[in-house]
C-alpha positions in Angstrom: 40.6 40.4 -10.1 39.1 43.1 -7.9 37.9 42.5 -4.4 34.3 43.1 -5.4 34.4 40.4 -8.0 36.1 37.9 -5.8 34.3 38.6 -2.6 37.6 39.4 -1.0 37.9 42.1 1.6 40.4 44.9 1.6 39.5 46.0 5.1 42.1 45.4 7.7 41.2 46.4 11.2 40.8 45.5 14.8 38.4 42.6 15.7 36.1 45.0 17.4 35.7 47.1 14.3 35.0 44.1 12.1 32.4 42.8 14.6 30.7 46.2 14.8 30.5 46.5 11.1 28.7 43.2 10.5 25.1 43.3 9.4 22.2 43.0 11.9 18.4 43.2 11.6 17.4 46.8 10.8 21.0 47.7 9.7 22.3 48.7 6.3 22.2 46.0 3.7 20.5 43.3 6.0 17.2 43.3 4.1 18.9 43.1 0.7 21.2 40.3 1.9 18.3 38.4 3.4 16.1 38.7 0.3 19.0 37.8 -2.0 19.9 34.6 -0.1 16.2 33.8 0.2 16.0 33.9 -3.6 19.1 31.7 -3.8 17.4 29.2 -1.5 14.3 29.3 -3.6 16.2 28.6 -6.8 18.3 25.9 -5.2 15.5 23.8 -3.7 13.2 24.4 -6.7 15.8 23.0 -9.1 17.2 20.4 -6.9 13.9 18.6 -6.4 12.2 19.7 -9.6 11.4 16.2 -10.7 10.1 14.9 -7.4 6.4 15.8 -7.8 6.6 14.6 -11.4 7.9 11.1 -10.7 4.6 9.3 -11.6 4.5 11.1 -15.0 8.2 10.3 -15.6 7.6 6.7 -14.7 4.7 6.5 -17.2 6.6 8.3 -20.0 9.7 6.2 -19.8 8.0 3.0 -18.6 10.1 2.6 -15.4 9.3 1.8 -11.8 9.2 4.3 -8.9 12.6 3.3 -7.6 14.1 3.8 -11.1 12.4 7.2 -11.6 13.6 8.3 -8.1 17.2 8.4 -9.4 16.3 11.7 -11.1 16.1 13.1 -7.5 18.9 11.0 -6.0 21.3 11.9 -8.8 21.0 15.6 -8.1 21.2 15.4 -4.4 24.0 12.8 -4.5 26.1 15.0 -6.9 25.5 18.0 -4.6 26.7 15.9 -1.6 29.8 14.9 -3.6 30.8 18.3 -4.8 29.9 20.5 -1.9 33.3 20.2 -0.2 35.3 21.0 -3.4 32.9 24.0 -4.0 33.5 25.2 -0.5 37.2 25.2 -1.1 36.7 27.3 -4.2 34.6 29.8 -2.2 37.5 30.1 0.3 39.7 31.1 -2.6 37.5 33.1 -4.9 34.8 34.4 -2.6 31.3 33.3 -1.5 29.4 35.6 -3.8 31.4 34.7 -6.9 31.0 30.9 -6.3 27.2 31.2 -5.6 26.7 33.3 -8.7 28.6 30.9 -10.9 26.8 27.9 -9.4 23.4 29.4 -10.0 24.4 30.4 -13.6 25.4 26.8 -14.5 22.4 25.3 -12.7 19.8 27.4 -14.5 21.5 26.8 -17.9 21.2 23.0 -17.3 17.6 23.6 -16.2 16.7 24.9 -19.6 18.2 21.7 -21.2 16.6 19.2 -18.9 13.1 19.3 -20.6 14.8 17.9 -23.8 16.3 14.8 -22.2 15.6 11.9 -24.7 15.8 9.1 -22.1 15.8 8.4 -18.4 19.6 7.9 -18.5 20.1 11.3 -20.1 17.7 12.9 -17.6 19.6 11.4 -14.7 22.9 12.6 -16.1 21.7 16.2 -16.6 20.2 16.2 -13.1 23.6 15.0 -11.7 25.3 17.9 -13.4 22.7 20.3 -12.0 23.2 19.0 -8.5 27.0 19.4 -8.8 26.6 23.0 -9.9 24.2 23.8 -7.1 26.7 22.5 -4.6 28.3 26.0 -4.5 25.2 27.6 -3.0 24.5 26.1 0.4 28.1 25.9 1.7 29.0 29.3 0.5 25.7 30.9 1.8 26.1 29.7 5.4 29.8 30.7 5.4 28.8 34.2 4.0 26.3 34.6 6.7 28.7 33.5 9.4 31.2 36.1 8.3 28.8 39.0 7.4 26.1 38.8 10.1 26.5 39.4 13.8 26.5 36.3 15.9 23.2 37.0 17.7 21.4 37.4 14.4 23.0 34.3 12.8 20.3 31.7 13.6 17.6 34.1 12.3 19.5 34.8 9.2 20.2 31.2 8.4 16.6 30.4 9.2 15.5 32.9 6.5 17.8 31.1 4.0 16.3 27.8 5.0 12.9 29.4 4.7 13.8 30.2 1.1 14.6 26.5 0.6 11.1 25.6 1.8 9.5 28.2 -0.5 11.6 26.9 -3.4 10.6 23.3 -2.7 7.0 24.3 -2.4 6.7 26.6 -5.5 8.7 24.2 -7.7 6.4 21.3 -6.9 3.2 23.4 -7.2 4.2 25.0 -10.5 5.3 21.7 -12.0 2.2 19.9 -10.8 -0.3 22.2 -12.4 1.7 22.8 -15.6 2.4 19.1 -16.0 -1.3 18.3 -15.7 -2.1 20.5 -18.7 1.1 20.3 -20.9 3.2 17.4 -19.5 6.3 17.1 -17.3 8.8 18.5 -19.9 6.9 21.9 -20.2 6.6 22.0 -16.4 10.4 21.6 -16.0 11.0 24.3 -18.6 8.7 26.7 -16.8 10.4 26.1 -13.5 13.8 26.7 -15.2 12.6 30.2 -16.3 11.5 31.0 -12.7 15.0 29.9 -11.5 16.7 32.2 -14.0 14.7 35.2 -12.6 15.7 34.2 -9.0 19.4 33.9 -10.0 19.5 37.3 -11.7 17.8 39.0 -8.8 20.2 37.3 -6.3 23.2 38.7 -8.1 21.9 42.2 -8.3 20.8 42.3 -4.6 23.5 40.5 -2.6 25.9 43.0 -1.0 29.6 42.5 -1.6 31.3 40.7 1.3 33.4 42.9 3.6 34.8 40.3 6.0 36.0 37.6 3.7 39.6 36.4 4.1 41.0 34.6 1.1 42.0 31.0 1.9 44.2 28.4 0.3 43.3 25.8 -2.4 46.1 23.5 -1.4 44.7 20.0 -0.9 46.8 19.5 2.2 45.3 22.5 3.9 41.8 21.5 2.9 42.3 18.0 4.2 43.6 19.3 7.5 40.6 21.6 7.9 38.2 18.8 7.1 40.0 16.5 9.5 39.8 19.1 12.3 36.0 19.4 11.8 35.5 15.7 11.8 37.5 15.3 15.0 35.0 17.6 16.8 32.3 15.4 18.5 29.7 18.1 18.4 30.1 18.7 14.7 30.0 15.0 14.0 26.7 14.8 15.9 25.3 17.8 14.0 26.3 16.2 10.7 24.5 13.0 11.5 21.4 14.8 12.7 21.2 16.7 9.4 21.6 13.5 7.4 18.9 11.7 9.4 16.4 14.5 9.2 16.9 14.7 5.5 16.5 10.9 5.2 13.0 11.3 6.5 12.1 14.3 4.3 13.6 12.8 1.1 11.8 9.5 1.5 8.4 11.0 2.3 8.3 13.6 -0.5 9.8 11.3 -3.1 7.0 8.7 -2.5 4.0 10.8 -1.5 3.1 11.5 -5.2 2.7 7.8 -5.9 0.6 7.3 -2.8 -1.8 10.2 -3.5 -2.3 9.3 -7.2 -3.1 5.7 -6.2 -6.3 4.4 -4.5 -7.9 5.2 -2.2 -7.1 8.9 -2.9 -6.6 8.9 -6.8 -5.8 12.6 -6.9 -5.0 14.3 -10.2 -1.4 15.6 -10.8 -2.2 19.3 -10.2 -3.8 18.6 -6.9 -0.8 16.4 -5.8 1.5 19.3 -6.7 -0.6 21.6 -4.6 -0.1 19.3 -1.6 3.4 20.8 -1.4 1.9 24.0 -0.2 2.5 22.5 3.2 6.1 23.7 2.7 4.8 27.1 3.9 4.8 25.5 7.3 8.5 24.8 6.9 9.0 28.5 6.1 7.5 29.5 9.4 9.2 26.8 11.5 12.6 27.5 10.0 12.2 31.3 10.6 11.2 30.6 14.2 14.3 28.4 14.9 16.1 31.2 16.7 13.2 31.7 19.1 12.9 28.0 19.7 16.6 27.8 20.6 16.2 30.8 22.9 13.4 29.1 24.8 14.3 25.4 24.7 18.1 25.4 24.0 19.6 23.7 21.0 19.0 20.1 22.2 15.4 21.0 23.3 14.6 22.3 19.9 16.0 19.2 18.3 13.9 17.0 20.6 10.9 19.0 19.6 11.7 18.7 15.9 12.2 15.0 16.1 9.0 14.4 18.1 7.0 16.5 15.7 8.3 14.6 12.7 7.6 11.2 14.2 4.0 12.3 15.1 3.5 13.3 11.5 4.8 10.1 10.1 2.4 8.1 12.3 -0.6 10.3 11.3 0.2 9.8 7.6 -0.5 6.1 7.9 -4.2 6.8 8.0 -6.4 6.3 4.9 -8.0 9.7 5.5 -6.8 12.6 3.3 -7.1 15.2 6.1 -5.0 13.1 8.5 -2.4 12.5 5.8 -2.2 16.3 5.1 -1.9 17.0 8.9 0.9 14.4 9.0 2.7 16.1 6.2 2.3 19.4 8.0 4.0 18.0 11.1 6.7 16.2 9.2 7.5 19.5 7.3 7.5 21.7 10.5 9.7 19.3 12.4 12.2 18.8 9.6 12.7 22.4 8.8 13.0 23.5 12.4 15.5 20.7 13.1 17.5 21.5 10.0 17.7 25.2 10.7 18.8 24.5 14.3 21.5 22.0 13.3 22.9 24.0 10.4 23.1 27.2 12.4 24.8 25.3 15.2 27.5 24.2 12.8 28.3 27.8 11.8 28.5 28.9 15.4 30.6 25.9 16.5 33.3 26.1 13.8 36.1 28.4 14.7 37.9 28.2 11.4 37.2 26.9 7.9 33.5 27.7 8.2 32.9 27.0 4.5 34.3 23.5 5.0 32.3 23.0 8.2 29.1 24.0 6.4 30.1 21.9 3.4 30.5 18.8 5.5 27.0 19.4 7.0 25.5 20.0 3.5 27.3 16.9 2.2 25.8 14.7 5.1 22.5 16.4 4.6 22.2 15.6 0.9 23.6 12.1 1.3 20.7 11.7 3.7 18.4 13.0 0.9 19.8 10.6 -1.6 19.5 7.7 0.8 16.0 8.7 1.9 14.7 9.1 -1.7 16.0 5.7 -2.8 15.3 3.8 0.4 11.8 5.4 0.7 11.0 4.3 -2.9 12.4 0.8 -2.4 10.4 0.5 0.9 7.3 1.7 -0.8 7.7 -0.8 -3.6 8.2 -3.6 -1.1 5.7 -2.7 1.7 3.6 0.3 0.6 3.4 3.6 2.5 4.0 1.8 5.8 7.4 0.8 4.5 8.3 4.4 3.7 7.1 5.5 7.2 9.2 2.7 8.8 12.3 4.1 7.1 11.4 7.6 8.4 10.8 6.4 12.0 14.2 4.7 12.1 15.8 7.9 11.0 14.0 10.0 13.7 15.0 7.4 16.3 18.6 8.1 15.2 18.1 11.9 15.6 16.7 11.4 19.1 19.5 9.0 20.1 22.2 11.3 18.9 20.7 14.2 20.7 20.5 12.2 23.9 24.2 11.4 23.5 24.8 15.2 23.2 22.8 15.8 26.4 24.8 13.2 28.3 28.1 14.6 27.0 27.1 18.1 28.1 26.1 16.8 31.6 29.5 15.1 32.0 31.2 18.3 30.9 29.3 20.3 33.6 30.2 17.7 36.2 33.9 17.9 35.4 33.8 21.7 35.6 32.1 21.6 39.0 34.6 19.0 40.2 37.6 21.1 39.1 36.0 24.2 40.7 35.6 22.4 44.0 
């Protein structure tokens, strides 16, 4: 198999030459690469959460509760969390671009079958297959960027990929909301599948072939040792936990918000509820600005800001005023995407080897958080209404802040030891 088809590099040179030839803003291929991965992010998030805005309709069609319908979301994110590490190993062997292409091809094929699911069980199973297929995109994408983009531009590049996630999440929900209002949830999912097909084709045509990929091993022992090394790193462990907790908030809020807004006192129609997800545009901005936030506040300062913004949004969303609920969703979305972009880029910068596995562990924790959040948020809503869902979110934000405090204290101790040795 040729290097172009595998993503392998035939370039062997000095470290300085490799470093100088990596992509940077304004340089050759950077725009194509950014747009291609942006489209991959759009397709991934649009498909992964395609049923989320439709849960009230799915509940009514199959005669199930909110917590039962939420499994159509939890199954896809849970399967992604389970398969992201094996997929990252495949990307080490066969190349980032090859794995991302294959993942999107399978996912969009399943997307065209999902509208024909005859039962909730069949729908959940198809969604699980879709999530497993999509697992190849996030871990491979961040590893591709870490290898092909210059370090100073890495946070910005990953921020653009995360921005694609936000656009995908927004467009998927808006499209399905309005289409479902006229023609039902099955037609809505079919329309979204066609959009994802277009994104997948454009991604493959635009993404430059990797030039700095080094083929790795598929041996389980090597993979296990790499994973063990990453889990032994205290900073990486903290980043994985932060990603999971941020996504617990986000998964819970956006799984349940449709039920809240279609119920009294709001009683909004499905198309309007779908349009609520336009607030994802705020996430596009905050994710893209992650690099500037870190430059001004430092990584931990940016995480404090993201956590505080998310908590403020959760508290505002408790109001029975639609404008305040919308403002709360804006703050939750901005805080989440900023925190996610900061944490995920820090993983790529921290890992010195096995970057695909380091990113895969982050993605696995992140999507475990999504599955936990969507299920726990729905159960809490069933038991205590929106206040229950908000309570789950505030606990998760408290975890983010607590872990970041631990990181701040660890950094302070490290500086003290350095000063003591210098003295």
